[in-house]
Short mmCIF file of C-alpha atoms and ligand atoms in Angstrom, two decimals:
data_model
loop_
_atom_site.label_atom_id
_atom_site.label_comp_id
_atom_site.label_asym_id
_atom_site.label_seq_id
_atom_site.Cartn_x
_atom_site.Cartn_y
_atom_site.Cartn_z
CA UNK A 17 -39.38 31.89 39.30
CA UNK A 18 -39.04 34.87 36.14
CA UNK A 19 -42.73 34.27 36.26
CA UNK A 20 -42.81 34.61 39.68
CA UNK A 21 -40.15 37.65 39.57
CA UNK A 22 -42.50 39.18 36.97
CA UNK A 23 -45.39 39.01 38.55
CA UNK A 24 -44.42 40.99 41.76
CA UNK A 25 -42.69 43.34 40.11
CA UNK A 26 -46.14 43.96 37.82
CA UNK A 27 -48.45 44.11 41.14
CA UNK A 28 -45.95 46.58 43.13
CA UNK A 29 -45.64 48.54 40.46
CA UNK A 30 -49.83 48.57 40.02
CA UNK A 31 -50.21 49.43 43.93
CA UNK A 32 -47.44 51.65 43.41
CA UNK A 33 -49.14 53.53 41.25
CA UNK A 34 -52.52 52.60 43.09
CA UNK A 35 -50.75 54.62 46.83
CA UNK A 36 -50.59 57.97 45.08
CA UNK A 37 -53.94 57.97 43.19
CA UNK A 38 -54.72 57.75 46.71
CA UNK A 39 -51.88 60.25 48.13
CA UNK A 40 -53.68 62.87 49.92
CA UNK A 41 -53.85 66.30 48.43
CA UNK A 42 -52.49 67.56 50.90
CA UNK A 43 -48.81 65.55 50.09
CA UNK A 44 -49.51 66.49 45.74
CA UNK A 45 -49.16 69.81 46.44
CA UNK A 46 -46.04 69.78 49.10
CA UNK A 47 -43.56 69.33 46.24
CA UNK A 48 -42.71 73.40 44.96
CA UNK A 49 -39.56 74.42 46.46
CA UNK A 50 -40.38 78.31 45.07
CA UNK A 51 -41.31 80.46 47.45
CA UNK A 52 -41.56 84.03 46.92
CA UNK A 53 -43.24 87.34 49.01
CA UNK A 54 -45.01 89.95 47.29
CA UNK A 55 -46.17 93.66 48.29
CA UNK A 56 -47.44 96.63 47.85
CA UNK A 57 -47.68 99.78 49.90
CA UNK A 58 -50.66 101.26 47.99
CA UNK A 59 -51.60 103.37 44.31
CA UNK A 60 -51.61 106.29 42.69
CA UNK A 61 -50.24 109.54 41.51
CA UNK A 62 -46.98 109.39 42.81
CA UNK A 63 -45.16 110.50 40.60
CA UNK A 64 -40.62 110.97 40.75
CA UNK A 65 -40.71 115.42 40.96
CA UNK A 66 -43.16 115.42 43.76
CA UNK A 67 -40.69 113.09 46.24
CA UNK A 68 -38.48 114.37 47.83
CA UNK A 69 -35.38 111.70 48.05
CA UNK A 70 -35.20 111.09 51.82
CA UNK A 71 -38.45 110.08 51.24
CA UNK A 72 -38.28 108.01 48.54
CA UNK A 73 -35.19 106.25 50.97
CA UNK A 74 -37.44 106.16 53.85
CA UNK A 75 -40.81 104.00 51.78
CA UNK A 76 -37.45 101.63 50.16
CA UNK A 77 -36.34 101.41 52.85
CA UNK A 78 -39.44 100.23 54.65
CA UNK A 79 -40.89 98.13 52.19
CA UNK A 80 -37.26 95.88 51.25
CA UNK A 81 -37.35 95.61 55.55
CA UNK A 82 -41.51 94.46 54.74
CA UNK A 83 -40.06 91.55 52.89
CA UNK A 84 -37.75 90.66 54.07
CA UNK A 85 -39.87 89.87 57.25
CA UNK A 86 -42.09 88.04 55.39
CA UNK A 87 -39.09 85.80 53.01
CA UNK A 88 -36.92 85.21 55.90
CA UNK A 89 -40.21 83.45 57.56
CA UNK A 90 -40.65 81.77 54.34
CA UNK A 91 -36.89 81.09 53.28
CA UNK A 92 -37.25 79.12 56.64
CA UNK A 93 -40.28 77.43 56.18
CA UNK A 94 -43.04 79.18 57.97
CA UNK A 95 -45.88 79.57 56.18
CA UNK A 96 -47.42 82.02 54.01
CA UNK A 97 -49.61 83.02 56.69
CA UNK A 98 -47.12 83.82 59.12
CA UNK A 99 -44.99 85.45 56.45
CA UNK A 100 -47.95 87.81 55.11
CA UNK A 101 -48.91 88.66 59.02
CA UNK A 102 -45.68 89.87 60.42
CA UNK A 103 -44.92 91.61 56.61
CA UNK A 104 -48.08 94.13 57.26
CA UNK A 105 -47.44 94.19 60.31
CA UNK A 106 -44.88 96.06 59.99
CA UNK A 107 -46.50 98.44 57.28
CA UNK A 108 -49.17 98.87 59.87
CA UNK A 109 -46.54 100.72 62.36
CA UNK A 110 -44.92 102.63 59.76
CA UNK A 111 -46.48 106.26 59.57
CA UNK A 112 -45.90 106.55 55.61
CA UNK A 113 -49.01 103.69 54.77
CA UNK A 114 -52.45 103.93 54.93
CA UNK A 115 -53.00 101.10 56.94
CA UNK A 116 -53.06 100.60 61.37
CA UNK A 117 -50.93 103.89 62.43
CA UNK A 118 -50.64 105.59 59.03
CA UNK A 119 -54.79 105.16 58.31
CA UNK A 120 -56.01 108.14 56.70
CA UNK A 121 -59.35 110.27 58.95
CA UNK A 122 -62.66 109.51 57.99
CA UNK A 123 -64.97 112.84 57.85
CA UNK A 124 -65.41 112.50 61.45
CA UNK A 125 -62.23 113.05 61.91
CA UNK A 126 -62.67 109.31 62.78
CA UNK A 127 -60.02 106.45 61.46
CA UNK A 128 -61.77 103.14 60.72
CA UNK A 129 -59.50 99.97 59.38
CA UNK A 130 -60.39 97.65 57.36
CA UNK A 131 -58.80 94.20 56.36
CA UNK A 132 -58.98 91.00 55.09
CA UNK A 133 -56.60 87.44 54.54
CA UNK A 134 -56.92 84.43 52.77
CA UNK A 135 -55.91 81.13 52.31
CA UNK A 136 -56.08 79.52 49.12
CA UNK A 137 -54.89 76.27 50.92
CA UNK A 138 -58.62 75.44 52.56
CA UNK A 139 -60.39 78.86 50.80
CA UNK A 140 -60.15 80.09 54.25
CA UNK A 141 -61.09 83.46 54.27
CA UNK A 142 -60.62 86.30 57.38
CA UNK A 143 -62.40 90.15 56.75
CA UNK A 144 -62.56 93.34 59.37
CA UNK A 145 -64.17 96.49 58.43
CA UNK A 146 -64.78 99.36 60.21
CA UNK A 147 -61.83 99.31 64.01
CA UNK A 148 -61.45 102.01 65.80
CA UNK A 149 -58.62 100.58 68.28
CA UNK A 150 -57.58 97.33 66.96
CA UNK A 151 -53.62 98.40 66.67
CA UNK A 152 -53.54 95.22 63.67
CA UNK A 153 -55.89 94.23 61.78
CA UNK A 154 -54.45 91.94 59.49
CA UNK A 155 -54.13 90.08 62.02
CA UNK A 156 -57.23 90.98 63.47
CA UNK A 157 -58.69 89.25 60.12
CA UNK A 158 -56.82 86.38 60.32
CA UNK A 159 -58.33 85.82 64.24
CA UNK A 160 -61.80 86.11 62.79
CA UNK A 161 -60.85 83.38 59.90
CA UNK A 162 -59.19 81.03 63.12
CA UNK A 163 -61.43 81.42 65.86
CA UNK A 164 -65.07 82.45 64.60
CA UNK A 165 -67.79 80.95 62.58
CA UNK A 166 -67.49 83.54 60.22
CA UNK A 167 -65.45 85.76 58.26
CA UNK A 168 -66.14 88.75 58.39
CA UNK A 169 -66.96 91.06 61.45
CA UNK A 170 -67.27 95.35 61.33
CA UNK A 171 -67.23 97.62 64.10
CA UNK A 172 -67.89 97.65 67.96
CA UNK A 173 -68.29 93.75 67.85
CA UNK A 174 -64.95 93.08 65.93
CA UNK A 175 -63.66 95.78 68.60
CA UNK A 176 -65.15 92.83 70.99
CA UNK A 177 -64.07 89.96 69.29
CA UNK A 178 -60.37 91.18 69.09
CA UNK A 179 -60.34 92.22 72.95
CA UNK A 180 -61.55 88.57 73.63
CA UNK A 181 -59.14 86.67 71.68
CA UNK A 182 -55.94 88.94 73.87
CA UNK A 183 -55.02 91.66 70.30
CA UNK A 184 -53.63 94.26 71.04
CA UNK A 185 -56.23 96.89 71.85
CA UNK A 186 -55.50 100.66 71.31
CA UNK A 187 -56.06 104.60 72.25
CA UNK A 188 -57.41 105.46 68.81
CA UNK A 189 -54.99 108.62 69.00
CA UNK A 190 -52.30 106.08 68.46
CA UNK A 191 -53.70 106.11 65.05
CA UNK A 192 -53.47 110.36 65.20
CA UNK A 193 -50.62 111.39 62.35
CA UNK A 194 -50.41 115.15 61.65
CA UNK A 195 -50.13 114.43 58.28
CA UNK A 196 -53.38 112.14 57.37
CA UNK A 197 -55.19 114.82 59.46
CA UNK A 198 -54.12 117.75 56.98
CA UNK A 199 -54.54 116.12 54.41
CA UNK A 200 -58.20 115.70 55.93
CA UNK A 201 -58.17 119.55 56.33
CA UNK A 202 -57.05 120.27 52.83
CA UNK A 203 -59.60 117.98 50.91
CA UNK A 204 -62.41 119.46 54.16
CA UNK A 205 -61.20 122.97 52.81
CA UNK A 206 -61.21 122.66 49.44
CA UNK A 207 -65.35 121.16 49.70
CA UNK A 208 -66.55 124.56 51.80
CA UNK A 209 -64.69 127.16 49.85
CA UNK A 210 -65.10 125.25 45.84
CA UNK A 211 -68.17 123.77 45.29
CA UNK A 212 -71.81 125.09 45.50
CA UNK A 213 -73.81 122.96 43.11
CA UNK A 214 -74.28 118.85 42.77
CA UNK A 215 -72.94 118.72 39.41
CA UNK A 216 -69.41 120.24 40.90
CA UNK A 217 -69.11 117.49 43.79
CA UNK A 218 -68.67 114.20 41.27
CA UNK A 219 -66.49 116.08 39.35
CA UNK A 220 -64.09 117.51 42.18
CA UNK A 221 -64.66 114.01 43.43
CA UNK A 222 -64.00 112.84 40.75
CA UNK A 223 -60.56 114.38 39.99
CA UNK A 224 -59.64 114.04 43.50
CA UNK A 225 -59.78 110.63 43.54
CA UNK A 226 -58.68 110.07 40.19
CA UNK A 227 -55.36 111.96 41.77
CA UNK A 228 -55.08 110.69 45.32
CA UNK A 229 -52.70 108.78 46.28
CA UNK A 230 -53.93 105.29 47.65
CA UNK A 231 -51.84 103.86 50.76
CA UNK A 232 -53.08 100.93 51.66
CA UNK A 233 -49.97 97.78 51.24
CA UNK A 234 -51.33 94.07 50.44
CA UNK A 235 -49.18 90.93 50.12
CA UNK A 236 -48.91 87.10 48.70
CA UNK A 237 -46.73 84.93 50.00
CA UNK A 238 -46.11 81.32 49.00
CA UNK A 239 -44.12 79.22 51.22
CA UNK A 240 -42.85 75.94 50.09
CA UNK A 241 -45.48 73.48 50.85
CA UNK A 242 -47.05 75.76 47.57
CA UNK A 243 -49.66 76.91 50.23
CA UNK A 244 -50.31 80.43 48.51
CA UNK A 245 -52.11 83.40 50.94
CA UNK A 246 -52.93 87.53 50.93
CA UNK A 247 -53.40 89.51 52.30
CA UNK A 248 -54.62 93.57 52.69
CA UNK A 249 -54.65 96.06 55.35
CA UNK A 250 -55.82 99.95 55.22
CA UNK A 251 -57.53 103.01 56.62
CA UNK A 252 -59.60 103.18 53.43
CA UNK A 253 -60.37 106.46 51.94
CA UNK A 254 -60.03 110.08 53.47
CA UNK A 255 -63.04 111.80 53.77
CA UNK A 256 -65.49 108.73 53.62
CA UNK A 257 -68.43 109.22 55.52
CA UNK A 258 -71.47 107.18 55.81
CA UNK A 259 -69.50 103.86 57.64
CA UNK A 260 -68.27 103.61 54.24
CA UNK A 261 -65.95 100.22 53.58
CA UNK A 262 -64.34 100.08 50.63
CA UNK A 263 -62.45 96.60 48.54
CA UNK A 264 -59.87 95.91 51.53
CA UNK A 265 -61.82 93.48 53.63
CA UNK A 266 -63.94 92.29 50.11
CA UNK A 267 -62.71 88.53 49.56
CA UNK A 268 -62.91 89.09 45.83
CA UNK A 269 -61.57 92.64 45.84
CA UNK A 270 -59.41 93.26 48.11
CA UNK A 271 -58.01 89.77 49.16
CA UNK A 272 -58.31 86.48 46.61
CA UNK A 273 -56.34 82.90 46.90
CA UNK A 274 -56.17 79.58 45.54
CA UNK A 275 -53.51 76.74 45.35
CA UNK A 276 -54.98 76.61 42.12
CA UNK A 277 -54.45 80.18 40.79
CA UNK A 278 -53.09 81.80 42.47
CA UNK A 279 -53.32 85.09 45.40
CA UNK A 280 -54.04 89.10 45.41
CA UNK A 281 -54.23 91.69 47.04
CA UNK A 282 -55.40 95.08 45.54
CA UNK A 283 -55.19 98.80 45.90
CA UNK A 284 -57.30 101.20 44.57
CA UNK A 285 -60.09 103.22 43.98
CA UNK A 286 -62.08 100.85 46.10
CA UNK A 287 -66.54 101.49 45.10
CA UNK A 288 -64.61 99.96 41.13
CA UNK A 289 -62.16 96.69 42.50
CA UNK A 290 -66.06 95.91 45.02
CA UNK A 291 -67.60 96.41 41.36
CA UNK A 292 -65.39 94.70 38.86
CA UNK A 293 -64.53 91.66 41.29
CA UNK A 294 -60.69 92.72 40.66
CA UNK A 295 -58.59 89.22 43.10
CA UNK A 296 -61.61 86.93 42.45
CA UNK A 297 -61.12 87.91 37.90
CA UNK A 298 -58.08 87.20 38.15
CA UNK A 299 -58.31 83.72 39.29
CA UNK A 300 -60.86 83.31 37.62
CA UNK A 301 -59.44 84.46 33.82
CA UNK A 302 -56.65 81.67 35.38
CA UNK A 303 -59.26 78.97 35.99
CA UNK A 304 -61.48 79.35 33.26
CA UNK A 305 -59.65 80.47 31.04
CA UNK A 306 -56.09 78.99 31.30
CA UNK A 307 -54.23 81.96 31.28
CA UNK A 308 -51.51 83.18 32.84
CA UNK A 309 -51.16 85.62 35.71
CA UNK A 310 -49.13 88.06 33.75
CA UNK A 311 -51.90 87.75 31.55
CA UNK A 312 -54.83 88.13 33.53
CA UNK A 313 -54.14 90.35 35.94
CA UNK A 314 -53.02 92.71 32.79
CA UNK A 315 -56.25 92.18 31.36
CA UNK A 316 -58.08 93.03 34.13
CA UNK A 317 -56.58 95.51 35.58
CA UNK A 318 -55.53 97.30 31.76
CA UNK A 319 -58.26 96.13 30.15
CA UNK A 320 -62.35 96.16 33.00
CA UNK A 321 -61.13 98.48 35.79
CA UNK A 322 -59.51 100.73 33.73
CA UNK A 323 -62.54 101.01 30.90
CA UNK A 324 -64.57 101.17 34.25
CA UNK A 325 -63.17 104.05 35.23
CA UNK A 326 -61.32 102.47 38.32
CA UNK A 327 -57.38 103.86 38.94
CA UNK A 328 -55.13 101.69 41.03
CA UNK A 329 -53.09 98.19 40.59
CA UNK A 330 -52.59 94.68 42.48
CA UNK A 331 -49.63 92.15 43.70
CA UNK A 332 -50.39 89.15 42.72
CA UNK A 333 -48.45 86.06 42.62
CA UNK A 334 -48.86 82.47 41.28
CA UNK A 335 -48.93 78.72 42.43
CA UNK A 336 -45.24 78.44 40.30
CA UNK A 337 -44.13 81.32 41.66
CA UNK A 338 -44.35 84.24 39.08
CA UNK A 339 -45.16 87.65 40.46
CA UNK A 340 -46.93 90.47 39.07
CA UNK A 341 -47.44 94.18 39.09
CA UNK A 342 -49.92 95.32 37.25
CA UNK A 343 -51.32 99.19 37.88
CA UNK A 344 -53.31 101.95 35.83
CA UNK A 345 -51.92 104.86 37.47
CA UNK A 346 -48.42 106.97 38.12
CA UNK A 347 -47.15 104.18 40.37
CA UNK A 348 -47.43 101.38 43.41
CA UNK A 349 -45.05 101.48 46.45
CA UNK A 350 -44.42 97.27 45.20
CA UNK A 351 -41.33 95.29 46.57
CA UNK A 352 -40.64 91.20 45.94
CA UNK A 353 -38.36 88.43 46.91
CA UNK A 354 -37.60 84.92 45.73
CA UNK A 355 -36.58 81.48 46.37
CA UNK A 356 -33.21 82.78 44.88
CA UNK A 357 -32.87 85.99 47.56
CA UNK A 358 -33.54 88.57 44.60
CA UNK A 359 -35.39 91.51 45.67
CA UNK A 360 -36.86 93.76 43.82
CA UNK A 361 -38.18 97.29 45.18
CA UNK A 362 -39.46 100.54 43.30
CA UNK A 363 -42.70 103.12 43.47
CA UNK A 364 -42.51 104.92 40.18
CA UNK A 365 -44.46 103.34 36.14
CA UNK A 366 -41.02 101.97 34.45
N1 LIG B 417 -58.65 100.43 47.97
C1 LIG B 417 -59.12 101.58 48.80
C2 LIG B 417 -60.02 101.71 49.35
O1 LIG B 417 -60.83 102.37 48.97
C3 LIG B 417 -57.97 102.49 49.53
C4 LIG B 417 -56.09 102.44 48.45
O2 LIG B 417 -56.13 101.40 48.48
O3 LIG B 417 -55.67 102.62 49.62
O4 LIG B 417 -61.19 101.57 51.28
#
């Protein structure tokens, strides 16, 4: 009898292990409760001395409102995809940030919006570049991921797709804000008066961009199922020409997410972020060099991007809920919240 019981237990252990080994990947990842969310509203020359208390309060309040929307979704068991979209939509609807409503102007005095989204569980992604009449570019990026065979759509075609899918279409004048229009005029005036040679022009652009504020918005979230999602939305850079596309809609530069490593959203001088593949490089360093999130974000921003001459920053979050804000500019609008409800809202370097 004892022998029989022993055999039965051995068999049970054996089959028990087998069951665990053959468990689908999906179930194996469903064990974390470390949900978390991290956002940015752009980096750049953001200095306390240039900011009124009132403006600072407005930025902080909007960042807090946005991060809390996503946090609530995650706390109630919602997906990281939903949290990222809803959080970014709060910032897209605000004129404070260079995304959606507050988008900057192109040289031709239009607004051309870019956005991207990535799902860390499936590595599915969606992106849009140069749309002029879609109210929420982040929603469109997600729709491209879920409802089309493509990853990236641009311009007129992207608008047609958005219309077909029933997304909210607005008159391009919706994106007009006086503040952004004046910024464009200031740059154009300086171009006219100060520049006569091409070499001066190059120097002018360099200093001007280095000293500017990048108001792109981004969000990375980890949900209770261990799924990471990341998204980024922007108007690009003031005075951009010729259909210029920055890093924000480029998967691997402006946005990246992988459940095995981390999720990242970038903001800064897009050309450098494309050349450095900032978001993917952070994930790759974690995957192939076993770096921590902090080590990887620090190396990519403070070492590699800085050496190349790029300016900006990232928000990133790993599969265990660790978070990182990393930037090489004077400031970055940023906020985060974890599963203990601990809220961080900051602007300047601290
Ligand atoms: N990265 C964006 C771009 O180059 C700008 C920004 O971050 O505000 O289009």
